[in-house]
mmCIF file of C-alpha atoms in Angstrom:
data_model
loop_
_atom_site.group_PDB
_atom_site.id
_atom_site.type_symbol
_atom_site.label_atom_id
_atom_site.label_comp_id
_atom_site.label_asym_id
_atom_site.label_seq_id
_atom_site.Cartn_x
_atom_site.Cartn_y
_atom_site.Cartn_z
ATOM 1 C CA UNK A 1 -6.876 64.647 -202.407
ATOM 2 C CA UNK A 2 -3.973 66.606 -201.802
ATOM 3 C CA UNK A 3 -1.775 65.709 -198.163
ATOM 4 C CA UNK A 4 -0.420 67.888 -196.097
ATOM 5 C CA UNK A 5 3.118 66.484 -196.637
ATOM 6 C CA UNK A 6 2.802 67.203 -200.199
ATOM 7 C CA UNK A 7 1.408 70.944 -199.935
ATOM 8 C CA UNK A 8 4.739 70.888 -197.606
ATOM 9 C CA UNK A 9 6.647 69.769 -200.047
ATOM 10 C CA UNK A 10 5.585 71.749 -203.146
ATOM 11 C CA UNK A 11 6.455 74.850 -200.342
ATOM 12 C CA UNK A 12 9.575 73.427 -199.925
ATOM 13 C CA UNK A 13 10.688 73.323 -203.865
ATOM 14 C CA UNK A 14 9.146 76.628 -204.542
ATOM 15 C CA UNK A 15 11.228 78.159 -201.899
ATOM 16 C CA UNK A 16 14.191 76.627 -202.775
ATOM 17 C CA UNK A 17 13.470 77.503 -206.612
ATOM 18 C CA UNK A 18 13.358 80.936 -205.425
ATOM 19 C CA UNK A 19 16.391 80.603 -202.980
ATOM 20 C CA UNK A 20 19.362 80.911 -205.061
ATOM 21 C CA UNK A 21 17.969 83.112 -207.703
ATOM 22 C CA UNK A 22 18.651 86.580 -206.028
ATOM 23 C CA UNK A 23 22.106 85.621 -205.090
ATOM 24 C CA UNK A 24 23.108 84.515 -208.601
ATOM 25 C CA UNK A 25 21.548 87.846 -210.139
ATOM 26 C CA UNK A 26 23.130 89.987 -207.374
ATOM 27 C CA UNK A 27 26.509 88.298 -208.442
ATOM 28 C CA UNK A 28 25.645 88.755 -211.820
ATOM 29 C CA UNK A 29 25.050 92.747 -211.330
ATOM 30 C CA UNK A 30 27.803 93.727 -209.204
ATOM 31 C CA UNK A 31 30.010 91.171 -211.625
ATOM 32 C CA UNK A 32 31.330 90.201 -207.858
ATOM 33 C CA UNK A 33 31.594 87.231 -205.688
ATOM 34 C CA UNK A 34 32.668 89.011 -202.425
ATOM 35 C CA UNK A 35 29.982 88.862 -200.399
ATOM 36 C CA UNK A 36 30.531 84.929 -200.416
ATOM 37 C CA UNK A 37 32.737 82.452 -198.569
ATOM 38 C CA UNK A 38 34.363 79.983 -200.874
ATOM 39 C CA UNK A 39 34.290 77.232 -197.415
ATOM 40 C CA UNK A 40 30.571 77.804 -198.174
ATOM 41 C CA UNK A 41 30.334 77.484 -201.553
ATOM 42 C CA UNK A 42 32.234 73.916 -201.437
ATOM 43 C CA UNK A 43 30.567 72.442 -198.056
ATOM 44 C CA UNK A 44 27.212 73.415 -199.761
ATOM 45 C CA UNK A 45 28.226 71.714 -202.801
ATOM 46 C CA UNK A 46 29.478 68.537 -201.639
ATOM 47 C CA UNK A 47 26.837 68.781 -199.071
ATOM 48 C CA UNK A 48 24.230 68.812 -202.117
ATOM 49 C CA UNK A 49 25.856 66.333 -204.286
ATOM 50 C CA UNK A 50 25.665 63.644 -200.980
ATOM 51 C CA UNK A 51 22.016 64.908 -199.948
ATOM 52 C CA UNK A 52 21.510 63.303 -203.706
ATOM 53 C CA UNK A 53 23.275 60.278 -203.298
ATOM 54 C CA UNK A 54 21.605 60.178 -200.027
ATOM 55 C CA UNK A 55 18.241 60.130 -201.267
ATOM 56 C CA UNK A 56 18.614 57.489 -204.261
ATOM 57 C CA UNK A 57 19.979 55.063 -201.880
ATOM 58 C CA UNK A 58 17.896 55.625 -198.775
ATOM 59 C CA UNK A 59 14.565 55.344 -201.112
ATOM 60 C CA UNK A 60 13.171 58.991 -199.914
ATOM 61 C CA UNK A 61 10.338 60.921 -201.115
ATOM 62 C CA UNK A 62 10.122 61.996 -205.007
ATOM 63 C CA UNK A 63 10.262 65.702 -204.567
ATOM 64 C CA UNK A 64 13.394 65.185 -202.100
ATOM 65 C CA UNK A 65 15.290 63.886 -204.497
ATOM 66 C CA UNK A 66 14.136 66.344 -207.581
ATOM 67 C CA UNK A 67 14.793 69.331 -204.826
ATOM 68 C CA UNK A 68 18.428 67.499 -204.183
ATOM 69 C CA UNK A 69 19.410 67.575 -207.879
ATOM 70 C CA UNK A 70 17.621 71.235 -208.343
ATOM 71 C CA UNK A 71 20.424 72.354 -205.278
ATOM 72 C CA UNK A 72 23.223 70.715 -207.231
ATOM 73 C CA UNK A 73 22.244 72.610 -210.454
ATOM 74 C CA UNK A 74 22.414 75.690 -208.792
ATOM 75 C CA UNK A 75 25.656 74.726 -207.051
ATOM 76 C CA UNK A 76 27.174 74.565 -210.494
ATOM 77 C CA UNK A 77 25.766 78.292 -211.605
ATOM 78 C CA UNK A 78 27.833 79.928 -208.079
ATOM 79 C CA UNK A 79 30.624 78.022 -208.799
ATOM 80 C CA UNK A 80 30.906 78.695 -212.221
ATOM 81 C CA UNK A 81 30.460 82.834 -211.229
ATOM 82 C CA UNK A 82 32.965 82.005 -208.550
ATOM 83 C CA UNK A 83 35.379 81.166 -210.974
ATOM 84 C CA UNK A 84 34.966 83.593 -213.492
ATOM 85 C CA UNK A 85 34.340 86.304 -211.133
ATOM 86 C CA UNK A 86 37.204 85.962 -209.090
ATOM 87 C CA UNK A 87 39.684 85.427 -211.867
ATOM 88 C CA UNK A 88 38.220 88.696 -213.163
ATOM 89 C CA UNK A 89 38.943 90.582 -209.652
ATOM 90 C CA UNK A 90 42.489 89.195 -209.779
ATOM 91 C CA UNK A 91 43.387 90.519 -212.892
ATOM 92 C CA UNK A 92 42.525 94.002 -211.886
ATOM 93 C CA UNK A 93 42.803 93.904 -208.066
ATOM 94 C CA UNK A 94 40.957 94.491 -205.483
ATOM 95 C CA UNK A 95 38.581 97.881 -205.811
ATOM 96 C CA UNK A 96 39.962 99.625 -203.265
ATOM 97 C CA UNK A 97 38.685 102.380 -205.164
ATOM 98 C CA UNK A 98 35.019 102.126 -203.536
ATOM 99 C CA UNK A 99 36.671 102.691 -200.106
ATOM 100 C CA UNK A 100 38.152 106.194 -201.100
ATOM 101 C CA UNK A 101 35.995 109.579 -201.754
ATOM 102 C CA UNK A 102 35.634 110.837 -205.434
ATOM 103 C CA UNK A 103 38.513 113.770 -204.495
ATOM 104 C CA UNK A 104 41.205 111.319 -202.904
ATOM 105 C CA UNK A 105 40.696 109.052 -206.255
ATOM 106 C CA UNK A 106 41.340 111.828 -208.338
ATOM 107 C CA UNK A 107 44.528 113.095 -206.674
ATOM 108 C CA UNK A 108 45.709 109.292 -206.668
ATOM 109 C CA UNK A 109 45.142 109.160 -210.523
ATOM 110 C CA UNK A 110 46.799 112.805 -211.295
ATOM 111 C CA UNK A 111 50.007 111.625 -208.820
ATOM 112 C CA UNK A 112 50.292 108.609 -211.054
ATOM 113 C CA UNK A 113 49.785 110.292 -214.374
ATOM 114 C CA UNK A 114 52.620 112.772 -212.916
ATOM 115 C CA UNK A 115 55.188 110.104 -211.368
ATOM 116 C CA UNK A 116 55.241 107.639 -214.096
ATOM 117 C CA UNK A 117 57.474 107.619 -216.417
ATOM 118 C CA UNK A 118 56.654 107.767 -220.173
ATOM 119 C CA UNK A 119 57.208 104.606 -222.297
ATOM 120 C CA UNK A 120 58.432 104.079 -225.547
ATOM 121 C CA UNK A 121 56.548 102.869 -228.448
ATOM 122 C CA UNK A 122 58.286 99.650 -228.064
ATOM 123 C CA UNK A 123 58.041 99.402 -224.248
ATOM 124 C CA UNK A 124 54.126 100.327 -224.737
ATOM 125 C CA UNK A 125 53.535 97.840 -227.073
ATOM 126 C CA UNK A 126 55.130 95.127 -225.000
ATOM 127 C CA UNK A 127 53.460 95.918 -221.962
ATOM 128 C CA UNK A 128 50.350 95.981 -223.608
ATOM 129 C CA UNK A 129 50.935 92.335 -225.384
ATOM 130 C CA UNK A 130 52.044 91.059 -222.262
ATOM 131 C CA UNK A 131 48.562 92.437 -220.099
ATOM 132 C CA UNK A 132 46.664 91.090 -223.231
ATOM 133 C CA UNK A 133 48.253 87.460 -223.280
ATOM 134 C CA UNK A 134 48.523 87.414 -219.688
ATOM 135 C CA UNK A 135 44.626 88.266 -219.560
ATOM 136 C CA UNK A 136 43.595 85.641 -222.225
ATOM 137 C CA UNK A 137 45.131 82.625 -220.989
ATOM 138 C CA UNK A 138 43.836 83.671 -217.273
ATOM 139 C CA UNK A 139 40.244 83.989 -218.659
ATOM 140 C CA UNK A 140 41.068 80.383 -221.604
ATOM 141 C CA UNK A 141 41.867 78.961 -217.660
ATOM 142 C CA UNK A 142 38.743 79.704 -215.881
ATOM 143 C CA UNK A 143 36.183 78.472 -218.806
ATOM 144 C CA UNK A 144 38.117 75.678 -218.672
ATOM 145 C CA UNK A 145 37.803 74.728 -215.507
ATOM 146 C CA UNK A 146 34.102 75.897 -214.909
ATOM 147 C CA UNK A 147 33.334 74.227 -218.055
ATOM 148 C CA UNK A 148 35.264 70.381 -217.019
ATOM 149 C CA UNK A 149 33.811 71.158 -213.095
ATOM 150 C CA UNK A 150 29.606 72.044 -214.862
ATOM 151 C CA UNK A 151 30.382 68.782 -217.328
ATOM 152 C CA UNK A 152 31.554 66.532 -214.406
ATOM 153 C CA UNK A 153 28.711 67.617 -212.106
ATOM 154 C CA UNK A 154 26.304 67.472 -214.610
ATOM 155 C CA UNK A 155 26.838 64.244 -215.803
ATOM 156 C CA UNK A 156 26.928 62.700 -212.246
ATOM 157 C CA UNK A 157 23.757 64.005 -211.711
ATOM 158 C CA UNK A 158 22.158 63.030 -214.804
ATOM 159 C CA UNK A 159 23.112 59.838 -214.300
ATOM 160 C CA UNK A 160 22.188 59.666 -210.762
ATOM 161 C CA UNK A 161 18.793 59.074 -210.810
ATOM 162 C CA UNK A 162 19.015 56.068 -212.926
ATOM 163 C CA UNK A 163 21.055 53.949 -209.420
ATOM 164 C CA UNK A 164 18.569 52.479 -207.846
ATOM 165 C CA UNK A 165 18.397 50.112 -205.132
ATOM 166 C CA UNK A 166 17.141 47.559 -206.604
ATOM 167 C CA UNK A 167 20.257 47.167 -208.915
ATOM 168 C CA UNK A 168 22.336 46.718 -205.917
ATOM 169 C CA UNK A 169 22.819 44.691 -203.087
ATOM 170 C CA UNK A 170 20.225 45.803 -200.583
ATOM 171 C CA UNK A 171 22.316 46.283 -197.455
ATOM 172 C CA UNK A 172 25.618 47.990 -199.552
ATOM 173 C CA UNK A 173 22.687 50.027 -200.575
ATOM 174 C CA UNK A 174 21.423 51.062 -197.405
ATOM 175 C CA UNK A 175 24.403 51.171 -195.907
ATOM 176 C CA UNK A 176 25.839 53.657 -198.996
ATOM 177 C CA UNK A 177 22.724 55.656 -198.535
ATOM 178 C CA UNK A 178 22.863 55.649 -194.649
ATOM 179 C CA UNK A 179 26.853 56.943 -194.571
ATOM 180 C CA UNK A 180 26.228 59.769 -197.517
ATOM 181 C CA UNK A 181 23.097 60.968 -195.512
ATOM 182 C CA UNK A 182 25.291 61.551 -192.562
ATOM 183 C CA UNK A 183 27.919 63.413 -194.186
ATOM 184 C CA UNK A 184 25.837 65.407 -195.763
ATOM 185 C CA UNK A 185 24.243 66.471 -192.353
ATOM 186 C CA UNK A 186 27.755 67.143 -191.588
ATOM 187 C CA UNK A 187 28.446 69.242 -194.307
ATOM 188 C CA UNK A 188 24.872 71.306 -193.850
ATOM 189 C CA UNK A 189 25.663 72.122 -190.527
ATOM 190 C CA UNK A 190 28.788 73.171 -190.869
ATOM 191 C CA UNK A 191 28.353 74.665 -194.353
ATOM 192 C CA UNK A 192 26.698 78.161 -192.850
ATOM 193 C CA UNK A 193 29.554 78.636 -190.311
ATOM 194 C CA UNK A 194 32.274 80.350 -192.555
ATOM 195 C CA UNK A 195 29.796 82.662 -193.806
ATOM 196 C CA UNK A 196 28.944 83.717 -190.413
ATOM 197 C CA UNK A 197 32.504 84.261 -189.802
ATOM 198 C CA UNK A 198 33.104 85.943 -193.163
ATOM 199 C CA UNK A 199 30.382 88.172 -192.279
ATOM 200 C CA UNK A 200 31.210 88.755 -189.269
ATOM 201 C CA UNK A 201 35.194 89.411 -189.702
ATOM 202 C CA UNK A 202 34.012 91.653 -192.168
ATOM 203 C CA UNK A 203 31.574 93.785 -190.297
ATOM 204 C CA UNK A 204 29.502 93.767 -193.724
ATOM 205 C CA UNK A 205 27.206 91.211 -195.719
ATOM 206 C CA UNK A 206 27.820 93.348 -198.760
ATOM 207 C CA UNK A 207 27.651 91.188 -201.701
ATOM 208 C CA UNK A 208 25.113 88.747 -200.479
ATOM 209 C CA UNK A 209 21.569 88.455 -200.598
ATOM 210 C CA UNK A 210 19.748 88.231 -197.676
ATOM 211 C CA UNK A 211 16.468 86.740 -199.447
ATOM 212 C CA UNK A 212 18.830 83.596 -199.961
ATOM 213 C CA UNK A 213 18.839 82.767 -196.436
ATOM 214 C CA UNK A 214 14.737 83.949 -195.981
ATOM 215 C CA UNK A 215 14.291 81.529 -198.465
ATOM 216 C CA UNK A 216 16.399 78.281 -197.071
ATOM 217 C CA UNK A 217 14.903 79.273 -193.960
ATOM 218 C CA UNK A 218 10.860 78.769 -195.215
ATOM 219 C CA UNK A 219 12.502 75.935 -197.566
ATOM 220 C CA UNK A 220 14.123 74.094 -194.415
ATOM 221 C CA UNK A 221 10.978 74.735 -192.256
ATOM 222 C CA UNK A 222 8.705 73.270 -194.932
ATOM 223 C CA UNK A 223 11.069 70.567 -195.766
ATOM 224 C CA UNK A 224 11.087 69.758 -192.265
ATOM 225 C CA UNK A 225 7.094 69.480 -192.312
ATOM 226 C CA UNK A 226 6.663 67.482 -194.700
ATOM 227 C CA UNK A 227 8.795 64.561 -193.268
ATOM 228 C CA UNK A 228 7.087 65.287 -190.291
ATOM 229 C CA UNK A 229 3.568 65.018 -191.546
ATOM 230 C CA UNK A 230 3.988 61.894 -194.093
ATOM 231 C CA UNK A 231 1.287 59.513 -193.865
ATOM 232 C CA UNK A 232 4.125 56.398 -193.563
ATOM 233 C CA UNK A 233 4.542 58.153 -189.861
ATOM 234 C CA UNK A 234 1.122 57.019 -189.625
ATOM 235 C CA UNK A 235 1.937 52.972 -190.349
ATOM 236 C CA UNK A 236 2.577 50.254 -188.259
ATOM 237 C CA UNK A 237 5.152 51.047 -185.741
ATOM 238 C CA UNK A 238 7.335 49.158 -186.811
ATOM 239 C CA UNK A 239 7.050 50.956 -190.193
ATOM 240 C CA UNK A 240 6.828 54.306 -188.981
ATOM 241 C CA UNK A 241 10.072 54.060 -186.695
ATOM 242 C CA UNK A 242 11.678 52.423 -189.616
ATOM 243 C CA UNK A 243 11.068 55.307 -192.048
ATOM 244 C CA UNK A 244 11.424 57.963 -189.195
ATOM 245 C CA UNK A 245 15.036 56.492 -188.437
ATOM 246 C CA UNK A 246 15.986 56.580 -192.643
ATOM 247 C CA UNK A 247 14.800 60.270 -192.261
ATOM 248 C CA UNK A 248 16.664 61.811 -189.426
ATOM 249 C CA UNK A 249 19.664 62.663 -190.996
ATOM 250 C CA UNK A 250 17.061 64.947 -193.613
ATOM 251 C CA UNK A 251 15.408 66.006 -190.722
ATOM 252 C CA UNK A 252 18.601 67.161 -188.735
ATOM 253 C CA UNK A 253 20.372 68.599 -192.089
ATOM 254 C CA UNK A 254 17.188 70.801 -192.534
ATOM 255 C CA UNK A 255 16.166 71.417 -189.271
ATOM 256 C CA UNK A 256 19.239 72.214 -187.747
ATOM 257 C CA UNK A 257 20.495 74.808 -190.137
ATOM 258 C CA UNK A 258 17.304 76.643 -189.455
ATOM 259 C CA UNK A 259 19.219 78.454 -186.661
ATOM 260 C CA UNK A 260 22.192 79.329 -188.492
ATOM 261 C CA UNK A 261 19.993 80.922 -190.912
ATOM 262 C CA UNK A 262 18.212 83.021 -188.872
ATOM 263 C CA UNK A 263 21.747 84.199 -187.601
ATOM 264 C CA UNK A 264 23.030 85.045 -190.912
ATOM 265 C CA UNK A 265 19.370 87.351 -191.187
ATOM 266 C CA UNK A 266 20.665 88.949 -187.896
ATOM 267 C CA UNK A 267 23.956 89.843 -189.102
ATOM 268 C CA UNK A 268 22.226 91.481 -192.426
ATOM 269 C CA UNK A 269 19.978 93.659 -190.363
ATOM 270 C CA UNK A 270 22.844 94.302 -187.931
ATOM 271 C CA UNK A 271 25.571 95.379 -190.436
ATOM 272 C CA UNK A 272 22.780 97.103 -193.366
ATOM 273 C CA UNK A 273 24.568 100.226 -192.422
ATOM 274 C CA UNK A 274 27.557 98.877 -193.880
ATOM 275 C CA UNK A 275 26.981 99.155 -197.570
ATOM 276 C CA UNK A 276 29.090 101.027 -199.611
ATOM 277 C CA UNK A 277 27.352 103.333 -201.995
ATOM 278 C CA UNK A 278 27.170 100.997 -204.854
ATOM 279 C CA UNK A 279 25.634 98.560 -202.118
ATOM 280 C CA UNK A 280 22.760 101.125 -201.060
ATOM 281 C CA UNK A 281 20.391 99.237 -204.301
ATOM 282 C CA UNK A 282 17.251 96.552 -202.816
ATOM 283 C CA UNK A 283 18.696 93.945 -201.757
ATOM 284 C CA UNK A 284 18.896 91.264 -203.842
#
């Protein structure tokens, strides 16, 4: 029969499946990751890679430690649009464009056209070499670095799984599992807080996905239940206090960003009026 800390959990992973999708599509469509803070992005990711580390060590529940690798994954898909997307904004600067109406952007283009001066064959040829080269070794650069930063995660979390405790020493191992399961907390609750002051400095959440943060917030709730409702709670006292203590720093990482998400919600509905035209799409 079927517990309620596993119906909890399988509510968890399916909301966290869910989570990150929009937000990687909506990056993909708008070929943009503005609507993102990079202090995010990273405190997420190392948050994700310790929450892992965290739960090999610590001996937690199956699913935590599936949904801990799933996050990492995911991790490595922003961060490899990160990359490539913001190379790709720096080579042709920021779109100011969007800001302007249709008539001021086609005065600016006819006072250009007029102003400029015409170049020679030669001079054409060498500015156009230069943008080319220029552009290729920029774009060589990113893949290369979002390919070694996907291979390096990717292996480390491939071979996670197979550390267990039983290979080590049983108190490095709790100890190891005990310190990473803090600092991950640390790194969760303090991973939403540049996004809220992105957003906010911004006076827009254009760019990001609200139904990522509806989604963490059911995925944190649930993940938060089904600690809370595990049968071991349920053992000896002794037993129970034991697994409730090698738990709290899950429950705190999932519980407490709860109310950061539900702030970042706020700000969406607050600043919805904000969209630009390209923007005014469902939000995904």
């Amino acid at each position: 029969m079927i517990t309620s800390t596993e119906i909890f959990g399988l509510l968890s992973v399916f909301s966290w499946l869910c989570a990150q999708i929009p937000q990687c599509y909506k990056n993909y469509r708008l070929k943009s990751i503005e609507g993102l803070s990079l202090e995010f992005i990273v405190s997420w990711l190392i948050g994700d890679l310790l929450n892992v580390v965290g739960c090999i060590f610590s001996n937690q529940l199956r699913f935590q430690l599936v949904l801990s690798i799933w996050f990492v994954f995911v991790d490595i898909i922003l961060t490899q649009q990160y990359i490539s997307y913001k190379d790709t904004q720096d080579e042709r600067g920021r779109p100011v464009t969007r800001m302007l109406t249709h008539r001021q952007t086609v005065s600016l283009s006819i006072n250009r056209v007029a102003t400029r001066p015409p170049l020679t064959n030669k001079g054409a040829k060498r500015s156009q070499t230069h943008s080319v080269q220029r552009t290729g070794r920029s774009t060589s650069r990113s893949r290369s670095i979002a390919s070694l930063l996907i291979l390096t995660m990717t292996l480390g979390v491939s071979a996670a799984p197979t550390i267990t405790p039983s290979q080590v020493n049983s108190e490095i191992s709790a100890t190891v599992g005990k310190l990473s399961s803090w600092a991950c907390v640390t790194f969760y609750l303090s991973s939403r807080m540049p996004q809220i002051y992105y957003n906010y400095q911004r006076k827009s959440v254009e760019g990001l996905s609200v139904y990522l943060f509806i989604f963490a917030l059911l995925g944190n709730s649930c993940y938060t239940l089904s600690i809370m409702t595990s049968p071991q709670l349920h053992q000896s006292r002794p037993l129970a206090v034991e697994y409730l203590l090698k738990s709290l720093p899950f429950l705190i990482g999932s519980f407490g960003t709860i109310l950061f998400d539900i702030i970042i919600i706020l700000q969406v509905i607050i600043y919805k009026n904000n969209y630009t035209s390209e923007e005014r799409q469902p939000l995904l």
